């Protein structure tokens, strides 16, 4: 199927042509027709599937027909980055249409956002907290909203935003079209969807499986050796651009700094940074000033940077869904990508969960010249362990690691003592 089949207005089609998309992705094929027809929709799709265009394009088409300058579409997103990114995407797709989008989220002054609202807009992209503030301040009027889109609804739930969402719903006209997108379907989201969607079309795109265009490699490594392994991989594995995930904000910050000191073009993004610093880090990563971004899960949500070649799980994600979400930062659209995951001794349960999710027994990789103290990952049988690594005799390269220089490096980089 080609985009021509949707018969978008030429002003929308010409922006679409500029994107260079050759054909709609599966979620676009399935979601665009019912949304164009005015139906409610439940979209089960992970990030990287093209879900943003799946709702933005038909929304623009529907808005194009009506009056301008009233807020007729409201898109609610769980993070500032996702809100900003969606707003930018609308800007690109709507540039010939005179439809105007504004974005509102917390962590920055309200002033500029209020001015933007006063100038008039057709679409608002918002994070729940700031939107409610503006509604309560009577700065924003949602009484003309015809279309509501809840994006990454499961993350809204993770962030504790569901009560805010229910408050927002009370301010909207009941007669509207509602779209809910979620990568997973916890019972709270199912019940929200049942409450707010009327006879929805349901579209489901491989929501539990990691994206097929990504290859997955696992390295068994002790906590204290992770940083050494990371540097080795960054140097030797042809890593063009990478997001490195850590479990804690502190670790993301320190690892980013230490990589910088070691000469890598690295930055970090974590929840303790001001919105301005987060945006600077993201912009620097997007424009190529940095090619390595160390980030926590919260900060990395919604990042859509094209051409990320690698995702490196410095720390194991907490759930298989998070693994899917993280690794979905690479292999986006039709590109391929590689995911490297560091597995430490206490990650056994997660490894089992990932084996189930990936549908394969994990095979561990080794990297020439790198040794980590062999300590079996409890519960994994000999046969499952990486042959070359477990076959090695205990007794790592002590002389080297214990030299004063290497000790301080291990302390700086290892970070395991501070996790
Ligand atoms: P999303 O899942 O919305 O975050 O989109 C992931 C990436 O896919 C974004 O960089 C989009 O620009 C890109 N994309 C969306 N639709 C298509 C398409 N039909 N063909 C190629 N790339 C696409």
CSV table of C-alpha atoms and ligand atoms in Angstrom, one decimal:
chain,number,residue,atom,x,y,z
A,1,UNK,CA,0.0,0.0,0.0
A,2,UNK,CA,1.2,3.5,-0.6
A,3,UNK,CA,0.4,6.8,1.2
A,4,UNK,CA,-1.5,7.9,-1.9
A,5,UNK,CA,-4.3,5.5,-1.0
A,6,UNK,CA,-5.2,7.7,2.1
A,7,UNK,CA,-5.8,10.7,-0.2
A,8,UNK,CA,-4.3,13.2,2.1
A,9,UNK,CA,-4.7,16.8,1.3
A,10,UNK,CA,-2.0,17.9,-1.1
A,11,UNK,CA,-0.6,20.3,1.6
A,12,UNK,CA,-0.1,17.3,3.9
A,13,UNK,CA,1.0,15.0,1.1
A,14,UNK,CA,3.8,17.4,0.0
A,15,UNK,CA,5.2,17.5,3.6
A,16,UNK,CA,5.0,13.7,3.7
A,17,UNK,CA,6.8,13.5,0.3
A,18,UNK,CA,9.6,15.6,1.8
A,19,UNK,CA,10.1,13.0,4.6
A,20,UNK,CA,11.2,10.4,2.1
A,21,UNK,CA,8.9,7.7,3.6
A,22,UNK,CA,8.4,5.1,0.9
A,23,UNK,CA,5.4,3.3,2.3
A,24,UNK,CA,3.2,3.3,5.4
A,25,UNK,CA,4.4,1.2,8.3
A,26,UNK,CA,2.0,-1.6,9.5
A,27,UNK,CA,0.6,0.6,12.2
A,28,UNK,CA,0.0,3.4,9.8
A,29,UNK,CA,-1.7,1.0,7.4
A,30,UNK,CA,-4.0,-0.2,10.1
A,31,UNK,CA,-4.6,3.0,12.1
A,32,UNK,CA,-5.0,5.7,9.5
A,33,UNK,CA,-8.2,4.5,7.8
A,34,UNK,CA,-10.3,4.2,11.1
A,35,UNK,CA,-8.9,7.5,12.4
A,36,UNK,CA,-9.7,9.3,9.1
A,37,UNK,CA,-13.2,7.8,9.4
A,38,UNK,CA,-13.6,9.4,12.8
A,39,UNK,CA,-13.5,6.2,14.9
A,40,UNK,CA,-12.0,5.8,18.3
A,41,UNK,CA,-8.8,3.7,18.4
A,42,UNK,CA,-6.8,1.6,20.7
A,43,UNK,CA,-3.3,1.3,19.3
A,44,UNK,CA,-1.0,-1.3,20.9
A,45,UNK,CA,2.4,-0.4,19.5
A,46,UNK,CA,5.8,0.2,20.8
A,47,UNK,CA,7.9,3.2,20.0
A,48,UNK,CA,9.8,3.0,16.7
A,49,UNK,CA,6.9,1.5,14.7
A,50,UNK,CA,5.8,4.9,13.2
A,51,UNK,CA,2.9,5.4,15.6
A,52,UNK,CA,3.3,9.2,15.7
A,53,UNK,CA,2.6,9.6,12.0
A,54,UNK,CA,-0.2,7.0,12.4
A,55,UNK,CA,-2.2,9.6,14.4
A,56,UNK,CA,-0.7,12.9,13.3
A,57,UNK,CA,-1.4,12.5,9.6
A,58,UNK,CA,-5.1,11.6,9.9
A,59,UNK,CA,-5.6,14.3,12.6
A,60,UNK,CA,-4.2,17.0,10.3
A,61,UNK,CA,-6.4,15.7,7.5
A,62,UNK,CA,-9.5,16.0,9.8
A,63,UNK,CA,-8.5,19.4,11.2
A,64,UNK,CA,-7.8,20.7,7.7
A,65,UNK,CA,-11.5,20.7,6.9
A,66,UNK,CA,-12.6,22.9,9.8
A,67,UNK,CA,-12.3,26.3,11.3
A,68,UNK,CA,-8.8,27.5,12.5
A,69,UNK,CA,-7.6,29.0,15.7
A,70,UNK,CA,-9.5,26.9,18.3
A,71,UNK,CA,-7.9,24.0,20.1
A,72,UNK,CA,-9.5,21.1,18.3
A,73,UNK,CA,-6.9,18.4,19.0
A,74,UNK,CA,-5.3,17.6,22.3
A,75,UNK,CA,-2.3,15.2,22.5
A,76,UNK,CA,-1.2,14.2,26.0
A,77,UNK,CA,2.3,12.7,26.5
A,78,UNK,CA,4.1,11.4,29.6
A,79,UNK,CA,7.4,13.3,29.1
A,80,UNK,CA,8.5,16.7,28.0
A,81,UNK,CA,10.8,15.2,25.4
A,82,UNK,CA,8.0,13.2,23.9
A,83,UNK,CA,5.7,16.2,23.9
A,84,UNK,CA,8.4,18.4,22.3
A,85,UNK,CA,9.2,15.8,19.7
A,86,UNK,CA,5.5,15.3,18.8
A,87,UNK,CA,5.1,19.0,18.5
A,88,UNK,CA,8.1,19.2,16.2
A,89,UNK,CA,6.8,16.4,14.1
A,90,UNK,CA,3.5,18.2,13.7
A,91,UNK,CA,5.4,21.3,12.7
A,92,UNK,CA,7.0,19.4,9.9
A,93,UNK,CA,3.9,17.7,8.7
A,94,UNK,CA,1.7,20.7,9.0
A,95,UNK,CA,4.0,23.3,7.6
A,96,UNK,CA,1.9,23.9,4.4
A,97,UNK,CA,-1.4,23.7,6.1
A,98,UNK,CA,-1.5,26.8,8.4
A,99,UNK,CA,-2.6,24.5,11.2
A,100,UNK,CA,-0.7,25.6,14.4
A,101,UNK,CA,0.5,23.4,17.2
A,102,UNK,CA,1.7,24.5,20.6
A,103,UNK,CA,3.4,22.5,23.3
A,104,UNK,CA,3.0,22.8,27.1
A,105,UNK,CA,4.9,21.1,29.9
A,106,UNK,CA,6.3,21.8,33.3
A,107,UNK,CA,9.9,22.5,34.3
A,108,UNK,CA,10.0,25.8,32.3
A,109,UNK,CA,8.3,29.1,32.8
A,110,UNK,CA,4.6,29.3,32.0
A,111,UNK,CA,5.0,32.8,30.4
A,112,UNK,CA,6.0,31.8,26.9
A,113,UNK,CA,3.5,29.0,26.8
A,114,UNK,CA,0.7,31.3,27.9
A,115,UNK,CA,1.7,33.8,25.1
A,116,UNK,CA,1.6,31.0,22.6
A,117,UNK,CA,-1.8,29.9,23.7
A,118,UNK,CA,-3.1,33.4,23.4
A,119,UNK,CA,-1.8,33.6,19.9
A,120,UNK,CA,-4.2,30.8,19.0
A,121,UNK,CA,-3.6,27.1,18.1
A,122,UNK,CA,-5.4,24.2,16.6
A,123,UNK,CA,-3.4,21.5,18.3
A,124,UNK,CA,-2.0,21.3,21.8
A,125,UNK,CA,0.6,18.8,22.8
A,126,UNK,CA,0.8,18.6,26.6
A,127,UNK,CA,2.2,16.9,29.6
A,128,UNK,CA,-0.6,16.3,32.1
A,129,UNK,CA,0.6,18.4,35.1
A,130,UNK,CA,1.2,21.7,33.3
A,131,UNK,CA,-1.9,21.3,31.2
A,132,UNK,CA,-4.1,21.0,34.3
A,133,UNK,CA,-2.3,24.1,35.8
A,134,UNK,CA,-3.2,26.1,32.7
A,135,UNK,CA,-6.8,24.8,32.7
A,136,UNK,CA,-7.1,25.7,36.4
A,137,UNK,CA,-5.6,29.2,35.7
A,138,UNK,CA,-8.3,29.5,33.0
A,139,UNK,CA,-5.6,30.2,30.5
A,140,UNK,CA,-6.4,27.4,28.2
A,141,UNK,CA,-9.9,26.5,26.9
A,142,UNK,CA,-10.4,22.9,25.9
A,143,UNK,CA,-14.2,23.2,25.2
A,144,UNK,CA,-13.7,22.9,21.4
A,145,UNK,CA,-11.6,19.7,21.5
A,146,UNK,CA,-12.8,17.2,19.0
A,147,UNK,CA,-9.9,14.8,19.1
A,148,UNK,CA,-8.0,13.5,22.2
A,149,UNK,CA,-4.9,11.4,21.9
A,150,UNK,CA,-3.3,9.7,24.9
A,151,UNK,CA,0.2,8.7,23.8
A,152,UNK,CA,2.3,6.2,25.7
A,153,UNK,CA,-0.5,5.6,28.1
A,154,UNK,CA,1.3,2.9,30.0
A,155,UNK,CA,4.1,5.4,30.8
A,156,UNK,CA,1.5,7.8,32.0
A,157,UNK,CA,0.4,5.1,34.4
A,158,UNK,CA,4.0,4.4,35.4
A,159,UNK,CA,4.5,8.1,36.1
A,160,UNK,CA,1.3,8.2,38.3
A,161,UNK,CA,-0.5,10.5,35.8
A,162,UNK,CA,-3.8,8.6,35.6
A,163,UNK,CA,-5.6,10.7,38.2
A,164,UNK,CA,-4.5,13.8,36.2
A,165,UNK,CA,-5.7,12.3,33.0
A,166,UNK,CA,-9.1,11.6,34.5
A,167,UNK,CA,-9.2,15.3,35.7
A,168,UNK,CA,-8.4,16.4,32.2
A,169,UNK,CA,-11.1,14.2,30.7
A,170,UNK,CA,-13.7,16.1,32.8
A,171,UNK,CA,-12.7,19.3,31.1
A,172,UNK,CA,-13.3,18.0,27.6
A,173,UNK,CA,-16.5,17.7,25.5
A,174,UNK,CA,-17.9,14.1,25.8
A,175,UNK,CA,-18.6,14.1,22.1
A,176,UNK,CA,-15.1,13.6,20.6
A,177,UNK,CA,-12.8,11.1,18.9
A,178,UNK,CA,-10.4,9.5,21.3
A,179,UNK,CA,-7.2,7.6,20.5
A,180,UNK,CA,-5.2,5.7,23.1
A,181,UNK,CA,-1.7,4.4,22.2
A,182,UNK,CA,0.2,2.2,24.6
A,183,UNK,CA,3.1,-0.3,24.2
A,184,UNK,CA,1.7,-2.5,26.9
A,185,UNK,CA,-1.8,-3.0,28.4
A,186,UNK,CA,-1.7,-3.1,32.2
A,187,UNK,CA,-5.1,-3.5,33.7
A,188,UNK,CA,-5.3,0.2,34.7
A,189,UNK,CA,-4.9,1.2,31.1
A,190,UNK,CA,-7.4,-1.4,29.9
A,191,UNK,CA,-9.9,-0.1,32.3
A,192,UNK,CA,-9.2,3.5,31.3
A,193,UNK,CA,-9.6,2.6,27.6
A,194,UNK,CA,-12.8,0.8,28.3
A,195,UNK,CA,-14.2,3.9,30.1
A,196,UNK,CA,-13.2,6.4,27.4
A,197,UNK,CA,-13.2,4.6,24.0
A,198,UNK,CA,-16.5,4.1,22.2
A,199,UNK,CA,-16.5,1.1,19.8
A,200,UNK,CA,-12.8,1.5,19.1
A,201,UNK,CA,-10.9,0.0,16.3
A,202,UNK,CA,-8.0,-2.0,17.8
A,203,UNK,CA,-4.6,-2.1,16.2
A,204,UNK,CA,-1.9,-4.3,17.6
A,205,UNK,CA,1.7,-4.3,16.4
A,206,UNK,CA,4.1,-6.8,18.0
A,207,UNK,CA,3.9,-5.0,21.3
A,208,UNK,CA,5.7,-7.6,23.4
A,209,UNK,CA,8.5,-8.5,21.0
A,210,UNK,CA,11.6,-6.4,20.6
A,211,UNK,CA,11.8,-4.8,17.1
A,212,UNK,CA,13.0,-7.4,14.5
A,213,UNK,CA,15.5,-5.1,12.9
A,214,UNK,CA,17.7,-5.2,16.0
A,215,UNK,CA,20.4,-7.7,16.8
A,216,UNK,CA,20.9,-8.6,20.5
A,217,UNK,CA,24.3,-9.3,22.1
A,218,UNK,CA,24.9,-10.1,25.7
A,219,UNK,CA,28.1,-9.8,27.7
A,220,UNK,CA,28.6,-11.5,31.0
A,221,UNK,CA,30.6,-9.0,33.2
A,222,UNK,CA,31.2,-8.2,36.8
A,223,UNK,CA,29.7,-4.9,38.0
A,224,UNK,CA,33.2,-3.4,38.6
A,225,UNK,CA,34.4,-4.3,35.1
A,226,UNK,CA,31.4,-2.8,33.2
A,227,UNK,CA,33.1,0.5,32.5
A,228,UNK,CA,36.2,-1.1,31.1
A,229,UNK,CA,34.0,-3.3,28.9
A,230,UNK,CA,32.0,-0.2,27.8
A,231,UNK,CA,35.1,1.7,26.7
A,232,UNK,CA,36.4,-1.3,24.9
A,233,UNK,CA,33.1,-1.8,23.0
A,234,UNK,CA,32.9,1.9,22.2
A,235,UNK,CA,36.4,1.8,20.7
A,236,UNK,CA,36.3,-1.5,18.9
A,237,UNK,CA,32.8,-2.2,17.8
A,238,UNK,CA,32.3,0.5,15.3
A,239,UNK,CA,29.8,2.4,17.4
A,240,UNK,CA,28.7,5.4,15.5
A,241,UNK,CA,26.0,6.6,17.9
A,242,UNK,CA,24.9,5.0,21.1
A,243,UNK,CA,22.6,5.4,24.0
A,244,UNK,CA,24.0,3.9,27.1
A,245,UNK,CA,21.4,3.1,29.8
A,246,UNK,CA,22.2,3.1,33.5
A,247,UNK,CA,19.9,2.3,36.4
A,248,UNK,CA,20.5,5.4,38.4
A,249,UNK,CA,20.7,9.2,37.7
A,250,UNK,CA,23.9,9.4,39.6
A,251,UNK,CA,25.5,6.7,37.5
A,252,UNK,CA,24.3,8.3,34.3
A,253,UNK,CA,25.8,11.6,35.2
A,254,UNK,CA,29.2,10.1,36.4
A,255,UNK,CA,29.6,7.7,33.6
A,256,UNK,CA,28.9,10.5,31.1
A,257,UNK,CA,31.5,12.7,32.7
A,258,UNK,CA,34.0,9.9,32.9
A,259,UNK,CA,33.6,9.0,29.2
A,260,UNK,CA,34.1,12.7,28.4
A,261,UNK,CA,37.3,12.7,30.4
A,262,UNK,CA,38.4,9.6,28.5
A,263,UNK,CA,38.0,11.5,25.2
A,264,UNK,CA,34.6,10.3,24.1
A,265,UNK,CA,32.0,12.7,22.7
A,266,UNK,CA,29.6,11.8,25.5
A,267,UNK,CA,26.8,13.6,27.2
A,268,UNK,CA,24.2,12.4,29.8
A,269,UNK,CA,20.6,12.9,30.4
A,270,UNK,CA,18.9,12.1,33.7
A,271,UNK,CA,16.0,13.4,35.7
A,272,UNK,CA,18.0,15.7,37.9
A,273,UNK,CA,18.9,17.9,35.0
A,274,UNK,CA,16.9,21.1,34.4
A,275,UNK,CA,14.7,21.1,31.4
A,276,UNK,CA,17.2,23.4,29.6
A,277,UNK,CA,20.1,21.1,30.3
A,278,UNK,CA,18.1,18.1,29.1
A,279,UNK,CA,17.2,19.9,25.9
A,280,UNK,CA,20.8,20.9,25.4
A,281,UNK,CA,22.0,17.3,25.8
A,282,UNK,CA,19.3,16.1,23.4
A,283,UNK,CA,20.0,18.8,20.8
A,284,UNK,CA,23.8,18.0,21.1
A,285,UNK,CA,23.1,14.4,20.5
A,286,UNK,CA,20.8,15.0,17.6
A,287,UNK,CA,23.1,17.4,15.9
A,288,UNK,CA,26.2,15.2,16.3
A,289,UNK,CA,28.1,17.2,18.9
A,290,UNK,CA,27.9,14.1,21.0
A,291,UNK,CA,27.7,10.6,19.7
A,292,UNK,CA,27.2,8.9,23.0
A,293,UNK,CA,24.3,9.6,25.4
A,294,UNK,CA,24.3,8.1,28.8
A,295,UNK,CA,20.8,8.1,30.2
A,296,UNK,CA,18.3,6.7,32.6
A,297,UNK,CA,15.0,5.2,31.4
A,298,UNK,CA,12.9,8.1,32.5
A,299,UNK,CA,15.1,10.6,30.6
A,300,UNK,CA,15.4,8.4,27.5
A,301,UNK,CA,11.7,8.0,27.0
A,302,UNK,CA,10.4,9.4,23.8
A,303,UNK,CA,13.9,10.2,22.4
A,304,UNK,CA,13.6,9.8,18.6
A,305,UNK,CA,17.0,10.4,17.1
A,306,UNK,CA,17.3,8.8,13.7
A,307,UNK,CA,20.3,6.6,13.0
A,308,UNK,CA,21.2,5.5,16.5
A,309,UNK,CA,23.4,2.5,15.7
A,310,UNK,CA,23.7,1.0,19.2
A,311,UNK,CA,21.8,0.7,22.5
A,312,UNK,CA,24.0,-0.4,25.4
A,313,UNK,CA,22.4,-1.7,28.5
A,314,UNK,CA,25.2,-0.8,31.0
A,315,UNK,CA,22.7,-1.9,33.6
A,316,UNK,CA,20.1,-4.6,33.0
A,317,UNK,CA,16.6,-3.1,32.5
A,318,UNK,CA,14.1,-3.9,35.2
A,319,UNK,CA,11.5,-5.6,33.0
A,320,UNK,CA,11.4,-7.2,29.5
A,321,UNK,CA,9.1,-4.4,28.4
A,322,UNK,CA,11.8,-1.8,29.4
A,323,UNK,CA,14.3,-3.9,27.4
A,324,UNK,CA,12.0,-3.6,24.4
A,325,UNK,CA,11.6,0.1,24.9
A,326,UNK,CA,15.3,0.8,25.4
A,327,UNK,CA,16.4,-1.3,22.4
A,328,UNK,CA,13.6,0.3,20.3
A,329,UNK,CA,15.8,3.5,20.4
A,330,UNK,CA,17.9,1.8,17.6
A,331,UNK,CA,16.6,-0.1,14.6
A,332,UNK,CA,14.0,2.6,14.1
A,333,UNK,CA,11.8,2.7,11.0
A,334,UNK,CA,13.6,0.5,8.4
A,335,UNK,CA,17.1,0.9,9.9
A,336,UNK,CA,19.0,-1.9,11.6
A,337,UNK,CA,20.6,-1.6,15.0
A,338,UNK,CA,22.6,-3.5,17.6
A,339,UNK,CA,21.8,-3.8,21.3
A,340,UNK,CA,24.5,-4.8,23.8
A,341,UNK,CA,23.5,-5.8,27.2
A,342,UNK,CA,25.8,-6.3,30.2
A,343,UNK,CA,24.7,-9.1,32.4
A,344,UNK,CA,26.1,-9.2,36.0
A,345,UNK,CA,25.8,-12.1,38.4
A,346,UNK,CA,22.6,-10.9,40.0
A,347,UNK,CA,20.7,-10.5,36.7
A,348,UNK,CA,19.7,-14.1,36.3
A,349,UNK,CA,16.0,-13.6,36.6
A,350,UNK,CA,16.0,-10.8,34.1
A,351,UNK,CA,18.0,-13.0,31.7
A,352,UNK,CA,15.3,-15.7,31.9
A,353,UNK,CA,12.6,-13.1,31.2
A,354,UNK,CA,14.5,-11.8,28.2
A,355,UNK,CA,15.0,-15.3,26.8
A,356,UNK,CA,11.3,-15.7,26.9
A,357,UNK,CA,10.6,-12.3,25.4
A,358,UNK,CA,13.2,-12.8,22.6
A,359,UNK,CA,12.2,-16.4,22.1
A,360,UNK,CA,15.8,-17.7,22.2
A,361,UNK,CA,18.5,-18.9,24.6
A,362,UNK,CA,20.9,-16.1,25.2
A,363,UNK,CA,24.4,-16.7,23.9
A,364,UNK,CA,27.0,-14.5,25.5
A,365,UNK,CA,29.7,-12.7,23.4
A,366,UNK,CA,33.3,-12.2,24.3
A,367,UNK,CA,35.6,-9.4,23.3
A,368,UNK,CA,39.2,-10.0,22.6
A,369,UNK,CA,41.6,-8.8,25.4
A,370,UNK,CA,38.8,-8.2,27.9
A,371,UNK,CA,38.4,-10.4,31.0
A,372,UNK,CA,36.0,-10.0,33.8
A,373,UNK,CA,36.3,-12.1,37.0
A,374,UNK,CA,34.5,-15.3,36.1
A,375,UNK,CA,31.7,-15.5,38.6
A,376,UNK,CA,28.9,-17.7,37.4
A,377,UNK,CA,25.5,-16.1,36.9
A,378,UNK,CA,23.6,-18.2,39.4
A,379,UNK,CA,21.0,-20.5,37.9
A,380,UNK,CA,22.5,-20.6,34.4
A,381,UNK,CA,23.8,-24.1,33.6
A,382,UNK,CA,27.3,-24.7,32.2
A,383,UNK,CA,25.8,-25.3,28.8
A,384,UNK,CA,24.1,-22.0,28.8
A,385,UNK,CA,27.1,-20.1,29.9
A,386,UNK,CA,29.4,-18.5,27.3
A,387,UNK,CA,31.8,-21.2,26.4
A,388,UNK,CA,34.9,-19.0,26.0
A,389,UNK,CA,34.2,-17.0,29.1
A,390,UNK,CA,33.3,-19.8,31.5
A,391,UNK,CA,36.0,-22.1,30.1
A,392,UNK,CA,38.5,-19.5,31.3
A,393,UNK,CA,40.3,-20.4,34.6
A,394,UNK,CA,39.5,-18.2,37.5
A,395,UNK,CA,42.2,-15.6,38.1
A,396,UNK,CA,41.7,-12.4,36.1
A,397,UNK,CA,44.4,-10.1,35.0
A,398,UNK,CA,45.1,-9.0,38.5
A,399,UNK,CA,48.5,-7.4,37.9
A,400,UNK,CA,46.9,-5.0,35.4
A,401,UNK,CA,43.7,-4.2,37.3
A,402,UNK,CA,45.6,-3.6,40.5
A,403,UNK,CA,48.1,-1.2,39.2
A,404,UNK,CA,47.4,2.3,40.7
A,405,UNK,CA,46.3,3.7,37.4
A,406,UNK,CA,43.8,1.0,36.7
A,407,UNK,CA,42.5,1.0,40.2
A,408,UNK,CA,41.6,4.7,40.0
A,409,UNK,CA,40.0,4.0,36.6
A,410,UNK,CA,38.0,1.2,38.0
A,411,UNK,CA,36.8,3.4,40.8
A,412,UNK,CA,35.9,6.3,38.5
A,413,UNK,CA,34.3,4.2,35.9
A,414,UNK,CA,33.1,1.2,37.8
A,415,UNK,CA,30.6,3.2,39.8
A,416,UNK,CA,29.2,0.0,41.2
A,417,UNK,CA,30.2,1.2,44.7
A,418,UNK,CA,27.9,4.2,44.2
A,419,UNK,CA,24.9,2.6,42.4
B,1,LIG,P1,7.7,6.6,16.0
B,1,LIG,O1,7.3,5.2,16.3
B,1,LIG,O2,6.5,7.4,15.8
B,1,LIG,O3,8.5,7.2,17.2
B,1,LIG,O4,8.5,6.7,14.7
B,1,LIG,C1,9.8,6.1,14.6
B,1,LIG,C2,10.6,6.7,13.4
B,1,LIG,O5,10.0,6.2,12.2
B,1,LIG,C3,10.5,8.2,13.2
B,1,LIG,O6,11.9,8.7,13.0
B,1,LIG,C4,9.7,8.5,12.0
B,1,LIG,O7,10.1,9.6,11.3
B,1,LIG,C5,9.9,7.2,11.2
B,1,LIG,N1,8.8,6.9,10.3
B,1,LIG,C6,7.5,7.0,10.5
B,1,LIG,N2,6.8,6.6,9.5
B,1,LIG,C7,7.6,6.1,8.6
B,1,LIG,C8,7.5,5.5,7.3
B,1,LIG,N3,6.3,5.3,6.8
B,1,LIG,N4,8.6,5.1,6.6
B,1,LIG,C9,9.8,5.4,7.2
B,1,LIG,N5,10.0,5.9,8.4
B,1,LIG,C10,9.0,6.3,9.1
